[in-house]
Short mmCIF file of C-alpha atoms in Angstrom, two decimals:
data_model
loop_
_atom_site.label_atom_id
_atom_site.label_comp_id
_atom_site.label_asym_id
_atom_site.label_seq_id
_atom_site.Cartn_x
_atom_site.Cartn_y
_atom_site.Cartn_z
CA MET T 173 -67.52 177.30 -50.06
CA SER T 174 -67.62 174.59 -52.67
CA ASP T 175 -67.52 171.76 -50.09
CA SER T 176 -70.59 171.75 -47.90
CA VAL T 177 -70.01 171.71 -44.16
CA SER T 178 -73.04 171.66 -41.91
CA PRO T 179 -73.37 171.08 -38.19
CA GLU T 180 -74.43 167.60 -37.18
CA GLU T 181 -77.35 166.88 -34.90
CA PRO T 182 -76.23 166.37 -31.28
CA GLU T 183 -76.21 162.84 -29.99
CA LYS T 184 -75.33 161.34 -26.65
CA PRO T 185 -71.70 160.23 -26.47
CA ALA T 186 -71.09 156.54 -26.09
CA PRO T 187 -68.75 155.57 -23.27
CA GLU T 188 -65.14 155.55 -24.40
CA SER T 189 -62.51 154.74 -21.85
CA THR T 190 -59.11 153.36 -21.20
CA GLY T 191 -58.58 150.30 -19.05
CA ALA T 192 -58.82 152.52 -16.00
CA GLY T 193 -62.26 153.75 -17.07
CA LYS T 194 -61.03 157.24 -17.87
CA ALA T 195 -60.96 159.15 -21.13
CA ASP T 196 -57.86 158.66 -23.26
CA PRO T 197 -55.80 161.85 -22.74
CA ASP T 198 -54.36 161.54 -26.25
CA LEU T 199 -57.68 161.01 -28.02
CA ARG T 200 -58.44 164.69 -28.47
CA THR T 201 -55.16 165.24 -30.32
CA ARG T 202 -55.67 162.07 -32.35
CA LEU T 203 -59.15 163.16 -33.43
CA VAL T 204 -57.82 166.51 -34.64
CA ASP T 205 -54.93 164.76 -36.42
CA VAL T 206 -57.40 162.50 -38.22
CA GLY T 207 -59.57 165.48 -39.10
CA VAL T 208 -56.65 167.41 -40.55
CA ASP T 209 -55.63 164.42 -42.67
CA LEU T 210 -59.21 163.80 -43.81
CA LEU T 211 -59.59 167.45 -44.75
CA ALA T 212 -56.43 167.34 -46.87
CA ARG T 213 -57.45 164.13 -48.62
CA GLU T 214 -61.19 164.57 -49.15
CA GLY T 215 -62.14 168.17 -48.42
CA ALA T 216 -64.33 169.84 -45.83
CA GLY T 217 -67.45 167.95 -46.85
CA ALA T 218 -65.98 164.77 -45.36
CA LEU T 219 -65.53 166.24 -41.89
CA THR T 220 -68.27 164.54 -39.93
CA LEU T 221 -67.85 163.43 -36.34
CA ARG T 222 -68.87 159.91 -37.29
CA GLU T 223 -66.27 159.59 -40.08
CA ILE T 224 -63.50 161.07 -37.96
CA ALA T 225 -64.36 158.67 -35.15
CA ARG T 226 -64.36 155.72 -37.57
CA ARG T 227 -60.92 156.61 -38.88
CA ALA T 228 -59.61 157.16 -35.37
CA GLY T 229 -60.83 153.69 -34.42
CA VAL T 230 -63.24 154.80 -31.68
CA SER T 231 -67.00 154.72 -31.20
CA HIS T 232 -68.97 157.37 -33.06
CA GLY T 233 -69.96 159.04 -29.79
CA ALA T 234 -66.40 159.29 -28.44
CA PRO T 235 -65.48 162.64 -30.07
CA ARG T 236 -68.23 164.37 -28.10
CA ARG T 237 -66.32 163.76 -24.89
CA TYR T 238 -63.86 166.40 -26.15
CA PHE T 239 -65.94 168.24 -28.75
CA PRO T 240 -69.55 168.56 -27.59
CA THR T 241 -70.52 170.04 -30.96
CA HIS T 242 -69.43 169.50 -34.54
CA LEU T 243 -68.46 173.19 -34.70
CA GLU T 244 -65.95 172.79 -31.90
CA LEU T 245 -64.19 169.97 -33.73
CA LEU T 246 -64.11 172.00 -36.94
CA SER T 247 -62.66 174.92 -34.98
CA ALA T 248 -59.94 172.73 -33.48
CA ILE T 249 -59.00 171.52 -36.96
CA ALA T 250 -58.98 175.10 -38.27
CA GLN T 251 -56.64 176.10 -35.44
CA ARG T 252 -54.03 173.80 -36.94
CA GLY T 253 -54.33 175.70 -40.20
CA PHE T 254 -53.89 179.06 -38.51
CA ALA T 255 -50.83 177.72 -36.71
CA ARG T 256 -49.30 176.71 -40.05
CA LEU T 257 -50.17 180.02 -41.67
CA GLY T 258 -48.92 181.85 -38.60
CA ALA T 259 -45.52 180.17 -38.94
CA ARG T 260 -45.23 181.45 -42.51
CA VAL T 261 -46.36 184.93 -41.49
CA ALA T 262 -43.88 185.02 -38.61
CA ALA T 263 -41.01 184.02 -40.88
CA THR T 264 -41.86 186.88 -43.23
CA ALA T 265 -42.84 189.58 -40.75
CA GLY T 266 -39.74 188.88 -38.67
CA ALA T 267 -37.36 189.60 -41.54
CA ASP T 268 -36.12 192.92 -40.17
CA THR T 269 -33.54 193.30 -42.92
CA ALA T 270 -36.32 193.95 -45.44
CA GLY T 271 -38.48 197.05 -45.63
CA PRO T 272 -42.23 196.87 -44.93
CA ARG T 273 -43.20 196.89 -48.62
CA ALA T 274 -40.85 194.03 -49.45
CA ARG T 275 -42.20 192.11 -46.47
CA LEU T 276 -45.77 192.71 -47.62
CA ASP T 277 -44.88 191.46 -51.09
CA GLU T 278 -43.39 188.30 -49.59
CA LEU T 279 -46.27 187.89 -47.15
CA ALA T 280 -48.83 188.07 -49.97
CA ALA T 281 -46.89 185.53 -52.03
CA ARG T 282 -46.67 183.13 -49.09
CA TYR T 283 -50.38 183.55 -48.44
CA LEU T 284 -51.20 182.48 -51.99
CA ASP T 285 -48.76 179.58 -51.70
CA PHE T 286 -50.38 178.46 -48.45
CA ALA T 287 -53.82 178.52 -50.06
CA ALA T 288 -52.57 176.45 -53.00
CA ASP T 289 -50.78 173.93 -50.76
CA ASN T 290 -53.67 173.58 -48.27
CA ALA T 291 -56.84 174.06 -50.31
CA GLY T 292 -59.25 172.24 -48.01
CA MET T 293 -57.81 173.75 -44.85
CA TYR T 294 -57.78 177.22 -46.38
CA GLU T 295 -61.50 177.05 -47.16
CA LEU T 296 -62.36 175.87 -43.67
CA MET T 297 -60.21 178.43 -41.86
CA PHE T 298 -62.13 181.47 -43.00
CA ARG T 299 -65.65 180.10 -42.52
CA HIS T 300 -66.29 182.07 -39.35
CA ASP T 301 -70.00 181.56 -39.93
CA LEU T 302 -69.27 177.92 -39.03
CA LEU T 303 -66.32 178.27 -36.67
CA GLU T 304 -68.09 179.86 -33.73
CA SER T 305 -66.50 178.06 -30.82
CA GLY T 306 -66.00 180.54 -28.00
CA HIS T 307 -64.32 177.83 -25.95
CA LEU T 308 -61.41 177.49 -28.36
CA ARG T 309 -60.99 181.26 -28.83
CA LEU T 310 -60.35 180.78 -32.53
CA ARG T 311 -60.46 184.50 -33.22
CA ASP T 312 -57.59 184.96 -30.79
CA THR T 313 -55.58 182.85 -33.21
CA SER T 314 -56.76 184.36 -36.48
CA LEU T 315 -57.09 188.09 -35.80
CA PRO T 316 -53.43 188.64 -34.78
CA LEU T 317 -52.43 187.44 -38.26
CA PHE T 318 -54.58 190.18 -39.75
CA GLY T 319 -52.97 192.57 -37.28
CA VAL T 320 -49.58 191.87 -38.85
CA LEU T 321 -51.00 192.87 -42.23
CA VAL T 322 -52.51 196.05 -40.77
CA ASP T 323 -49.21 197.01 -39.16
CA LEU T 324 -47.22 196.58 -42.36
CA VAL T 325 -49.81 198.46 -44.44
CA GLY T 326 -49.65 201.34 -41.97
CA ARG T 327 -45.90 201.50 -42.31
CA VAL T 328 -46.06 201.49 -46.11
CA ARG T 329 -48.86 204.07 -46.25
CA PRO T 330 -48.60 206.33 -43.19
CA GLY T 331 -51.77 208.27 -42.53
CA CYS T 332 -54.10 205.87 -44.33
CA ASP T 333 -56.87 203.87 -42.70
CA ALA T 334 -54.58 200.86 -42.46
CA ARG T 335 -57.27 198.45 -41.27
CA THR T 336 -59.53 199.26 -44.22
CA VAL T 337 -56.70 199.09 -46.75
CA ALA T 338 -55.50 195.81 -45.25
CA GLY T 339 -59.04 194.43 -45.43
CA ALA T 340 -59.35 195.43 -49.08
CA LEU T 341 -55.98 193.86 -49.89
CA TRP T 342 -56.87 190.65 -48.08
CA ALA T 343 -60.20 190.48 -49.90
CA ASN T 344 -58.33 190.93 -53.18
CA LEU T 345 -55.94 188.10 -52.34
CA HIS T 346 -58.81 185.86 -51.25
CA GLY T 347 -60.57 186.56 -54.53
CA ILE T 348 -57.47 185.56 -56.46
CA VAL T 349 -57.30 182.30 -54.51
CA GLN T 350 -60.94 181.39 -55.04
CA LEU T 351 -61.19 182.39 -58.69
CA ARG T 352 -58.02 180.46 -59.44
CA ARG T 353 -59.31 177.38 -57.66
CA TRP T 354 -62.54 177.48 -59.64
CA GLY T 355 -60.64 177.92 -62.92
CA SER T 356 -62.35 181.24 -63.67
CA LEU T 357 -59.19 183.32 -63.35
CA GLN T 358 -57.22 181.22 -65.82
CA LEU T 359 -60.13 181.34 -68.26
CA ALA T 360 -60.45 185.11 -68.04
CA THR T 361 -56.75 186.01 -68.14
CA GLY T 362 -55.51 183.19 -70.37
CA SER T 363 -52.71 182.45 -67.92
CA ASP T 364 -52.02 180.50 -64.73
CA ASP T 365 -49.21 182.85 -63.71
CA LEU T 366 -50.26 184.71 -60.57
CA ALA T 367 -47.19 186.96 -60.36
CA PRO T 368 -48.54 189.77 -62.57
CA LEU T 369 -51.91 189.70 -60.78
CA LEU T 370 -50.27 189.75 -57.38
CA ARG T 371 -48.01 192.65 -58.33
CA THR T 372 -50.94 194.62 -59.74
CA ALA T 373 -53.07 193.99 -56.64
CA LEU T 374 -50.30 195.10 -54.31
CA ASP T 375 -49.57 198.22 -56.35
CA ALA T 376 -53.27 199.08 -56.45
CA HIS T 377 -53.61 199.02 -52.67
CA LEU T 378 -50.16 200.15 -51.60
CA GLY T 379 -48.87 202.27 -54.48
CA PRO T 380 -46.14 201.34 -57.00
CA GLY T 381 -43.51 199.08 -55.52
CA THR T 382 -40.50 200.64 -57.20
CA GLY T 383 -37.44 200.97 -55.08
CA ARG T 384 -38.55 198.25 -52.66
#
């Protein structure tokens, strides 16, 4: 990932309380809100507990009341991204009037759009080497989205190893996203138009899309 994200060293949380001496029940949500905004504005490299606390207007130890580790806060922020992506996937996968190939075409296009619209969030979401919080069950949020892709692939190509084909297609789409972001794709192809690349990738993994 181009923006460096590394776990912070643990530190003891400073007391942070309301007038009643209890933790602010809304602070957890506010910290995630601030993190999501910071990610969109400055990228994943800016996501430190100290900076998020500063922007939330609390002591630098306060986030650890809700997120004992930096990884747990990153995971909570990434969950917001999966929720947004999930909404787009649901809107596409639920379109029963379209056949599975047409829905896959639309799903792939929306995936690329999501990556372009949410560059920082997109990079964070798939860093499962960093997002290892078992408490937040992040994989329970992300893997069902892949399951939708597997299901549609299986319907387009009955009898294939749908999980493997879906994985190859996803890797192809992810490669398009990253190479485009780095400028390498435009340099190599001489164009910023992703439509031909997307169509070719889908046809390569699913077969020609004629009659869809």
